[in-house]
Short mmCIF file of C-alpha atoms (C1' of nucleotides) in Angstrom, two decimals:
data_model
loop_
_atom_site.label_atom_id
_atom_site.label_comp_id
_atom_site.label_asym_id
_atom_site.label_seq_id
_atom_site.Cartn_x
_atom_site.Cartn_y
_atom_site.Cartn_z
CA UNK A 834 -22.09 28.60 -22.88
CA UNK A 835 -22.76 26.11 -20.46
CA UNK A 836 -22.16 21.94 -19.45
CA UNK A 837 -25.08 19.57 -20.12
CA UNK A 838 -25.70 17.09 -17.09
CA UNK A 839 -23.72 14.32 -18.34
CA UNK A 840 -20.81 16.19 -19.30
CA UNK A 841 -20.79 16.98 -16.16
CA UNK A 842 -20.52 13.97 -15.10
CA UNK A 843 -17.98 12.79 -17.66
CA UNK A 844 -15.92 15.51 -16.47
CA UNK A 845 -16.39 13.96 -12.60
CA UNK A 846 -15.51 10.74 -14.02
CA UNK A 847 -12.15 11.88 -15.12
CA UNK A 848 -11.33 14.00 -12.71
CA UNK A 849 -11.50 10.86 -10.70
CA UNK A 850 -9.69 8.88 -12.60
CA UNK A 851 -6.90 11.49 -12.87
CA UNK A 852 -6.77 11.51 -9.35
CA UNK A 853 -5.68 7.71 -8.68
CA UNK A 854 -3.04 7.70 -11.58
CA UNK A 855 -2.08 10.46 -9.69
CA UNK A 856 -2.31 13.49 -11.73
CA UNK A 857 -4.04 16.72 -10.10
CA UNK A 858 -7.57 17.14 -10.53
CA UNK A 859 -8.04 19.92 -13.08
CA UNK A 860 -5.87 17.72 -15.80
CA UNK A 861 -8.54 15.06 -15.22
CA UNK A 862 -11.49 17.77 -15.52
CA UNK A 863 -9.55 19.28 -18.70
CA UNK A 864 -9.20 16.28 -20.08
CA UNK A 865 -13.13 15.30 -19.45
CA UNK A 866 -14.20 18.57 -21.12
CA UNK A 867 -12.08 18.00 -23.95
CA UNK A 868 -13.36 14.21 -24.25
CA UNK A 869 -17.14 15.56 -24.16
CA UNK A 870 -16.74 17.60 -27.28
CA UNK A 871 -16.41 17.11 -30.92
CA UNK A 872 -15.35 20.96 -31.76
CA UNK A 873 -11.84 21.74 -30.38
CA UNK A 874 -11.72 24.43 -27.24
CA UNK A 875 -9.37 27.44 -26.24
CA UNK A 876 -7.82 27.72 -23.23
CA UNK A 877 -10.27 30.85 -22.26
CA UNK A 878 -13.77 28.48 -23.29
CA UNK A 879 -11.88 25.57 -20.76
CA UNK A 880 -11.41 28.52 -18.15
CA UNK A 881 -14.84 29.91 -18.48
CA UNK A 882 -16.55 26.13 -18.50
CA UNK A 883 -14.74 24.33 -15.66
CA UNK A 884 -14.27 27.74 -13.50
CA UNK A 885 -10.78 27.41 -13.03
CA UNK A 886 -7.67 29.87 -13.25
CA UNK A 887 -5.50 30.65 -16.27
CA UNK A 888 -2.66 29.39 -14.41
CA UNK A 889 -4.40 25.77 -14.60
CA UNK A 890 -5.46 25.57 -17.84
CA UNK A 891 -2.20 26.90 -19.08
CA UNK A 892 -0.55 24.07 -16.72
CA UNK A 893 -3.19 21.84 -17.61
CA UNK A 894 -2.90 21.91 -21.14
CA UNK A 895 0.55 21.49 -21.71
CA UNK A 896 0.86 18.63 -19.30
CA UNK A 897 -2.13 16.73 -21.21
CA UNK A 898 -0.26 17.34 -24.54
CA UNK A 899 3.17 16.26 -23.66
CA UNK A 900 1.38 13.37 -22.12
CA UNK A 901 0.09 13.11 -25.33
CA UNK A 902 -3.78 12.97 -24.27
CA UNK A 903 -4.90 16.39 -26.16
CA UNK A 904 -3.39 17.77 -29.46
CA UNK A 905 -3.77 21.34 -30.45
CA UNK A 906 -5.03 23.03 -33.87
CA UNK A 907 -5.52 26.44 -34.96
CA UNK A 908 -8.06 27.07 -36.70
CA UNK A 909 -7.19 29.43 -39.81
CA UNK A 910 -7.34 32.90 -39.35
CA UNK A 911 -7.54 33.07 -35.52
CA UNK A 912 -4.66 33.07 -32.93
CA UNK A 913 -5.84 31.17 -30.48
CA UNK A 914 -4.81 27.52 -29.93
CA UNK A 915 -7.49 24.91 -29.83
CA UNK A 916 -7.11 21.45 -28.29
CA UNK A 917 -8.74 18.33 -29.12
CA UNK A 918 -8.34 14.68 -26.98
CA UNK A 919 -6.72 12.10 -27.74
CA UNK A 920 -9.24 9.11 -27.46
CA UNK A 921 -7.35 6.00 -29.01
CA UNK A 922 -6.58 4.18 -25.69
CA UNK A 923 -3.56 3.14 -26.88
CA UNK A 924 -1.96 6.08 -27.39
CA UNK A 925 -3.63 7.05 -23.68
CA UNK A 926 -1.89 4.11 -22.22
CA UNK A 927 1.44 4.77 -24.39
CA UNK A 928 1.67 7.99 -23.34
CA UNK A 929 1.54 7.27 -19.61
CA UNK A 930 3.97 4.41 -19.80
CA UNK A 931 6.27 6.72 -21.42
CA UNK A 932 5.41 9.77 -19.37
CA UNK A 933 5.66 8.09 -16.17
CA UNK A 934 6.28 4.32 -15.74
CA UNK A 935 9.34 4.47 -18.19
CA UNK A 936 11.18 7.07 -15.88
CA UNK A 937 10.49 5.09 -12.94
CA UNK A 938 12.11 1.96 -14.04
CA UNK A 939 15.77 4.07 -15.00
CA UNK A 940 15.64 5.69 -11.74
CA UNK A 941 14.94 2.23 -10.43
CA UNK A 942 18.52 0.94 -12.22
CA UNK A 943 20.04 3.86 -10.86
CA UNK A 944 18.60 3.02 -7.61
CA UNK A 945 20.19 -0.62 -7.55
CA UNK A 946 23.18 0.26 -8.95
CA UNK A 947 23.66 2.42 -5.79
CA UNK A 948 22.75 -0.43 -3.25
CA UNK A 949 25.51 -2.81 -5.13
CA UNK A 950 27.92 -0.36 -4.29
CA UNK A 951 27.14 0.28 -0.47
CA UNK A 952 27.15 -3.73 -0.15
CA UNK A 953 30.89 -3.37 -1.90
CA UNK A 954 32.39 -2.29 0.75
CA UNK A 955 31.02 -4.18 3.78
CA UNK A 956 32.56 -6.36 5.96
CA UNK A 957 29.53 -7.59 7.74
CA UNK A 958 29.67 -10.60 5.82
CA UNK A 959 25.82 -11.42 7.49
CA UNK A 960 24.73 -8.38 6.73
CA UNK A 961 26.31 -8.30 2.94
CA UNK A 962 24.70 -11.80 2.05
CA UNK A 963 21.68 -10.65 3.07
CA UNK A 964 22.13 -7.34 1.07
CA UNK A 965 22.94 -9.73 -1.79
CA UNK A 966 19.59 -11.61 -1.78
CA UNK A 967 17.29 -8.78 -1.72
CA UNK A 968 19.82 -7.29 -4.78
CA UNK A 969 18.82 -10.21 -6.82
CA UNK A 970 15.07 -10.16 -5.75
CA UNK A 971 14.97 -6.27 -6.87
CA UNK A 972 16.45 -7.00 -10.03
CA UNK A 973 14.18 -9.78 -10.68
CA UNK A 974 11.80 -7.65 -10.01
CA UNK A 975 12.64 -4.89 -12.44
CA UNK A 976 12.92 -7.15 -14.92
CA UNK A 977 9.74 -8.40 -14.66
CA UNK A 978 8.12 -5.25 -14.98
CA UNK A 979 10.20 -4.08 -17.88
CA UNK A 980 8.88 -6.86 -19.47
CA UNK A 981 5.17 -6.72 -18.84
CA UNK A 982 4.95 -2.85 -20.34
CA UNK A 983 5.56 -3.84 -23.90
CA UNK A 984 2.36 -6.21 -23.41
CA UNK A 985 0.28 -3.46 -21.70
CA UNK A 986 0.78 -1.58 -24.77
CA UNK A 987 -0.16 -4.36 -26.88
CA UNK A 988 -2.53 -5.88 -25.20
CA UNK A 989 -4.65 -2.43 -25.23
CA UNK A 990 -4.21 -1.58 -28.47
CA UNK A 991 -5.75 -4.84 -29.76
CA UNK A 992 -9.08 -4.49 -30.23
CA UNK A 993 -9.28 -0.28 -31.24
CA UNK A 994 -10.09 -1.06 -34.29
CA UNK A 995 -12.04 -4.89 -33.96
CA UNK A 996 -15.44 -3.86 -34.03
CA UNK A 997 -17.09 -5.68 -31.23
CA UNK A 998 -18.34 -9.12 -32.58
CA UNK A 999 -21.29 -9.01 -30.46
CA UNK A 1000 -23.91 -6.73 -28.72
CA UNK A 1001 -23.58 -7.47 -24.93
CA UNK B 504 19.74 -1.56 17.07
CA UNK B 505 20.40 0.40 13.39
CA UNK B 506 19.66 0.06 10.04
CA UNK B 507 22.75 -0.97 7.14
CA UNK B 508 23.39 1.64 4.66
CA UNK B 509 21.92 -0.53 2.07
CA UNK B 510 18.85 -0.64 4.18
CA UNK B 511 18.75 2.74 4.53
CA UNK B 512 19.17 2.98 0.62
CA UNK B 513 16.31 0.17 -0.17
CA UNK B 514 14.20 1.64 2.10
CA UNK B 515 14.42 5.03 0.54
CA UNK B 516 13.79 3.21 -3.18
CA UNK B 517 10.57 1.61 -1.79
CA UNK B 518 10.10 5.15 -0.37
CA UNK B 519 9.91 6.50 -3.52
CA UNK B 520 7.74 3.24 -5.25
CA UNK B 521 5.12 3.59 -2.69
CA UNK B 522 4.72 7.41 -3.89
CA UNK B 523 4.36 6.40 -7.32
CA UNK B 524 1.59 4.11 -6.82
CA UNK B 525 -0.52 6.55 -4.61
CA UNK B 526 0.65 5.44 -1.55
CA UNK B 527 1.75 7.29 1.49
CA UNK B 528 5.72 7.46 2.04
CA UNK B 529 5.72 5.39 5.44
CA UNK B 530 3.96 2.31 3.86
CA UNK B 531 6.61 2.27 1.35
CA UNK B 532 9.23 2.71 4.49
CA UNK B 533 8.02 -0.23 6.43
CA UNK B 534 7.28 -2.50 3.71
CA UNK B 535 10.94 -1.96 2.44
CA UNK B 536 12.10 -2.32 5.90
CA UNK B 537 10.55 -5.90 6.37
CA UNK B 538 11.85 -6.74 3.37
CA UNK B 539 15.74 -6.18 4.15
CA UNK B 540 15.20 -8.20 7.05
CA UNK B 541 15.40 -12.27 7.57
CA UNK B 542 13.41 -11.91 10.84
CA UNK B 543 10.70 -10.90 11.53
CA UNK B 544 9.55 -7.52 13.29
CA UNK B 545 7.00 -6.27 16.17
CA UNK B 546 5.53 -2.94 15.87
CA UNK B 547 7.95 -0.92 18.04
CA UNK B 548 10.86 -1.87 16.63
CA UNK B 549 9.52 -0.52 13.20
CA UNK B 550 8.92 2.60 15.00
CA UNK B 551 12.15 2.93 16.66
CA UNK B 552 14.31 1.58 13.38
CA UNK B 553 12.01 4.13 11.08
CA UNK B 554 11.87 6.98 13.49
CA UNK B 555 8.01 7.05 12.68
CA UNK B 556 5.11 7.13 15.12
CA UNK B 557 2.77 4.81 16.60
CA UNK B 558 0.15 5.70 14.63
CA UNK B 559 2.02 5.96 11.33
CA UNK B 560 2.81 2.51 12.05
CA UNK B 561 -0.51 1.21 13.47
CA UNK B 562 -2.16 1.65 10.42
CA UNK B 563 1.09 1.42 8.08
CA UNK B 564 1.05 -2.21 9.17
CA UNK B 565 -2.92 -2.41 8.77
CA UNK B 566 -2.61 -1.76 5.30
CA UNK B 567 -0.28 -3.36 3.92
CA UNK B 568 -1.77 -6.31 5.78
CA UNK B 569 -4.56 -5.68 3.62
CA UNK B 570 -2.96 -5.39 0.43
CA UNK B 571 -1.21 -8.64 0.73
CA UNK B 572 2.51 -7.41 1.25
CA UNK B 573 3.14 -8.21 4.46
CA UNK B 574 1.58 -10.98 7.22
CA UNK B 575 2.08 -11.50 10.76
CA UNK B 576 3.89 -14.21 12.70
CA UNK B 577 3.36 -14.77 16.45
CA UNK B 578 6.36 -16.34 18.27
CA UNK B 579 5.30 -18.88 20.85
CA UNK B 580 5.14 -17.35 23.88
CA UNK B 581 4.86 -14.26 23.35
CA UNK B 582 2.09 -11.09 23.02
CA UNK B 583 3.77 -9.67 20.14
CA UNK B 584 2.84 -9.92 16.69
CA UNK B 585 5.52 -9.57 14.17
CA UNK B 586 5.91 -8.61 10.48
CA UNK B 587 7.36 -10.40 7.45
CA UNK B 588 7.17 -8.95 4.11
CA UNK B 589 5.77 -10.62 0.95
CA UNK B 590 8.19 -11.25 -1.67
CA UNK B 591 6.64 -13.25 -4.40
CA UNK B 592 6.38 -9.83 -7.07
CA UNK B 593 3.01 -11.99 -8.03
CA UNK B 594 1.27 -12.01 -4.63
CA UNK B 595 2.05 -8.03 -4.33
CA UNK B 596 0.96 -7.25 -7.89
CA UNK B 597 -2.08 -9.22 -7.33
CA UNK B 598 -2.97 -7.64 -4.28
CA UNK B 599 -2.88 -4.09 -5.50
CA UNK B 600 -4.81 -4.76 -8.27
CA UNK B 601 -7.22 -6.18 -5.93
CA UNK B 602 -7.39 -3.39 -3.43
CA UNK B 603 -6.57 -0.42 -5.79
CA UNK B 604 -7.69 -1.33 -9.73
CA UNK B 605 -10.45 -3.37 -9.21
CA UNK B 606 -12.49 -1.32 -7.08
CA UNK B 607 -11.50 1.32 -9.79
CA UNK B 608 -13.20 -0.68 -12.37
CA UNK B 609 -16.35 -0.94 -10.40
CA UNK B 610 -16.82 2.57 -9.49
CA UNK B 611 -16.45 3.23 -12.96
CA UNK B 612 -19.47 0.98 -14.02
CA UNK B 613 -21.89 2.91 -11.48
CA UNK B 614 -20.52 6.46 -13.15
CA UNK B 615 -21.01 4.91 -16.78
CA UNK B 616 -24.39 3.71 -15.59
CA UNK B 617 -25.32 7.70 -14.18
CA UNK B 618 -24.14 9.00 -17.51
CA UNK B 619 -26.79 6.56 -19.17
CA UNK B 620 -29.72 7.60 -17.23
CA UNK B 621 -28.62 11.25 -17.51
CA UNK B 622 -28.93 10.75 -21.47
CA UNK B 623 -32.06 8.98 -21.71
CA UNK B 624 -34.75 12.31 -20.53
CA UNK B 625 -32.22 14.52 -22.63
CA UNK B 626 -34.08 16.29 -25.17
CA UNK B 627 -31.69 17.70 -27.55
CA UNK B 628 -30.58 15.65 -29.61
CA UNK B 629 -27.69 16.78 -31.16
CA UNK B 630 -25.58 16.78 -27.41
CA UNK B 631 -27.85 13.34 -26.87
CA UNK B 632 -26.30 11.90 -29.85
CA UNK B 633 -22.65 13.11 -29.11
CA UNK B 634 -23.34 11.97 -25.26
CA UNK B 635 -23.97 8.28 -26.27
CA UNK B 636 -20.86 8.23 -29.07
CA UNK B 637 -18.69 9.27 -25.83
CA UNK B 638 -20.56 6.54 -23.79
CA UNK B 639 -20.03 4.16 -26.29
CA UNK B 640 -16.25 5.05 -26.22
CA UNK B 641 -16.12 4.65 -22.60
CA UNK B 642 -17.90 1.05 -22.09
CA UNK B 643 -14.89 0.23 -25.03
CA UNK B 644 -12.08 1.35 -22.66
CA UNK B 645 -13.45 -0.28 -19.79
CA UNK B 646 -14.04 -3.58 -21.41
CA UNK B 647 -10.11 -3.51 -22.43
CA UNK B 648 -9.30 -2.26 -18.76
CA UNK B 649 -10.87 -5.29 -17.74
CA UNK B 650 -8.46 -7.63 -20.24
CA UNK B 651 -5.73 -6.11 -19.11
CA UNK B 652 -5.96 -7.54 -15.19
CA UNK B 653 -6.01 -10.88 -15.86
CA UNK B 654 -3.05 -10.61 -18.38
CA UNK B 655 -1.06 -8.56 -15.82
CA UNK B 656 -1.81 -10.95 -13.47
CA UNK B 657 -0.58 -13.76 -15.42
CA UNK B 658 2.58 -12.23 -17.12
CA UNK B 659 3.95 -10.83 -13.45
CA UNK B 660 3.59 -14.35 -12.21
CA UNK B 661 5.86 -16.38 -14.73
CA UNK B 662 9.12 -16.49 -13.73
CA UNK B 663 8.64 -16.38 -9.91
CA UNK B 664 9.72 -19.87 -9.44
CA UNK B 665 12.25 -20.18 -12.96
CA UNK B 666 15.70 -19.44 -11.29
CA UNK B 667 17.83 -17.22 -13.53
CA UNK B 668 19.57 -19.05 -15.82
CA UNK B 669 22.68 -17.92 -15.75
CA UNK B 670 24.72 -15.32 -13.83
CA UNK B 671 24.96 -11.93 -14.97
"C1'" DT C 243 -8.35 -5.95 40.89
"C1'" DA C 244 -4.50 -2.91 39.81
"C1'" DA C 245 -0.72 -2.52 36.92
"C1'" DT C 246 1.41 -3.71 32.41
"C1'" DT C 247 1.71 -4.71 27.72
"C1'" DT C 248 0.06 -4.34 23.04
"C1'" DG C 249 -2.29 -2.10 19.72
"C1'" DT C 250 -6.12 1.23 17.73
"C1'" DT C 251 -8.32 5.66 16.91
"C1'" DC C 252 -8.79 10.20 15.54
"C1'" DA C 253 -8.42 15.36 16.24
"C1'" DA C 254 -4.89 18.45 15.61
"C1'" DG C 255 -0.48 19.65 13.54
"C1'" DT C 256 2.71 19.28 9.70
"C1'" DT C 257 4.04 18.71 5.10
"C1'" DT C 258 3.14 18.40 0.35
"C1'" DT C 259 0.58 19.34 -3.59
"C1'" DT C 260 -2.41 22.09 -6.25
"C1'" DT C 261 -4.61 26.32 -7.51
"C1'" DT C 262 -4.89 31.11 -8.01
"C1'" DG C 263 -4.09 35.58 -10.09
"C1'" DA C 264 -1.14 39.43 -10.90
"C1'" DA C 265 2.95 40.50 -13.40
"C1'" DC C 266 5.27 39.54 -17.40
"C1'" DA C 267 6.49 38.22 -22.34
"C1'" DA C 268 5.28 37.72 -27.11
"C1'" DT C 269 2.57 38.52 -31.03
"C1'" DC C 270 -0.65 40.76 -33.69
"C1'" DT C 271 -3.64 45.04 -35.34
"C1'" DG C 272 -4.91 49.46 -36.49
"C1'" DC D 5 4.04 52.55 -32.02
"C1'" DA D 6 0.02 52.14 -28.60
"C1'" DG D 7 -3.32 49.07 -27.51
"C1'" DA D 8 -5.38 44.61 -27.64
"C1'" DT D 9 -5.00 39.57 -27.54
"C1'" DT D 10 -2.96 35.24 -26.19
"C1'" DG D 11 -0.47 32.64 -23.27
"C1'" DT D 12 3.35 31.71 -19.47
"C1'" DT D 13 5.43 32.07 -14.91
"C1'" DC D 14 5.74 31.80 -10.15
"C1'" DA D 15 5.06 33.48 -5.30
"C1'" DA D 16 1.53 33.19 -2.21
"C1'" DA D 17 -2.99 31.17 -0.76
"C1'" DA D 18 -5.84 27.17 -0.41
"C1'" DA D 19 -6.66 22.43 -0.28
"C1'" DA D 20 -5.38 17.77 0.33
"C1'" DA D 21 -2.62 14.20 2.24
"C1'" DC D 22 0.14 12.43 5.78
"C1'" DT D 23 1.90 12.06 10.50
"C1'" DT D 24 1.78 12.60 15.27
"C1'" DG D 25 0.68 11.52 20.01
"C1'" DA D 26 -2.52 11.42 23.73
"C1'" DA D 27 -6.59 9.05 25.02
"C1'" DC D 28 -8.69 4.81 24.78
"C1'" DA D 29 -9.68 -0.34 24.55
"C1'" DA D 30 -8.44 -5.11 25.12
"C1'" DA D 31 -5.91 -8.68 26.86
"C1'" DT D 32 -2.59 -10.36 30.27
"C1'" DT D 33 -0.18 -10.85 34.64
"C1'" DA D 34 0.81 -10.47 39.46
#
DNA sequence: TAATTTGTTCAAGTTTTTTTGAACAATCTG
DNA sequence: CAGATTGTTCAAAAAAACTTGAACAAATTA
């Protein structure tokens, strides 16, 4: 049982890339096994290959599936769960949004909705007009970025299934 | 000298943004600071106002210099350089992409590149096979990551300069 | 030139995040 | 049921990230 050399540095890759959206290391390495390898994996084979702790892969692999970047499977006759990645990048992307960027935005509301009130009750009139301004910039703001997601997830989705029209 | 409850409150929501995109807590602080205020401010009176250290701010400053969300001002007559926060959402959006994705991007090429060699003197075939599928896979998701920019880019931008059209 | 102001650097300290592994549940098997 | 297998939890250890502040440099002023 053992990595070849560019699994190994497949793994690297995403435990990178894990790292600056970031998500700890080991969900980036579990993910880059997973990725590497047509034939699903237990949670003990993902132990044994990355040489990390129960506690992480258990973590690990619950976090990737409710992010929705590894499914699981049994295969029949056999406790164990086996997990498989997700490699559609839409579904990737789609599952981050909604995993992370989504919640972001409502606490953002939330956020603003509590600044409107502290400029309520403010005499400073300076001060509130000010307040005021930056209200309507942040809002702006939010808006624009609740707007742009929808086109993330389109925009990356497009071309899954376009076969590339040329070679280079 | 004090900060407005709302400015506390703002400052505590960019606070929290600056975590979310990988950034350390007192870059969101002074960014958000800058941008409550009209005027702008010299290094020690971030400090004193954020009840963060020289250093913190030193290189708080630095870097958001760098990333395009804030620029300096020197008043006539005087050593000091002061701060004013960026506000166009397009100008910040571009700038992280700039400092943050795009170097992304480009570290990935050189790792997709390593993978490559590290397949070609790989004698067994079956893992070669699998190896370049996975490549192949890869290059696909980068090509799209590379879309993506330019549409983020442009979609952010749009309605910077429409005024809202009506009130609520 | 000596003293002052403004700002940078970076080793050491602090805080936060992540990982570990032993204890615990739950499920199966003989 | 006793023992084996599979997986979860969480307090404590380890690692990583952030902040601090004293020492330093550069530019200015008296």
């Amino acid at each position: 049982m053992h990595l070849d050399q560019w699994e190994v540095a497949a793994i690297d890759l995403f435990l990178n890339a894990a790292n600056s959206f970031g998500l700890p290391k080991s969900y980036g390495q579990i993910y880059g096994l997973l990725f590497c390898r047509d034939l699903p994996l237990a949670m003990d084979e993902v132990m044994e290959l990355l040489n990390i702790s129960k506690g992480s892969a258990s973590q690990g692999l619950r976090a990737l599936r409710q992010l929705g970047a590894i499914s699981s499977v049994f295969a029949p006759g056999d406790r164990k769960e086996r997990f498989v990645a997700e490699i559609r990048l839409r579904k990737l992307v789609g599952g981050f949004l909604r995993e992370q960027a989504d919640p972001h935005l409502d606490k953002g509301v939330a956020r603003l909705k509590q600044i409107e009130t502290l400029l309520v009750d403010l005499d400073d009139s300076d001060s509130c007009k000010r307040g005021n301004r930056r209200h309507e910039i942040l809002s702006g703001w939010h808006r624009q970025m609740s707007r742009l997601l929808p086109w993330v997830k389109m925009i990356v989705g497009k071309s899954d299934r376009l076969p590339a029209k040329n070679k280079n």
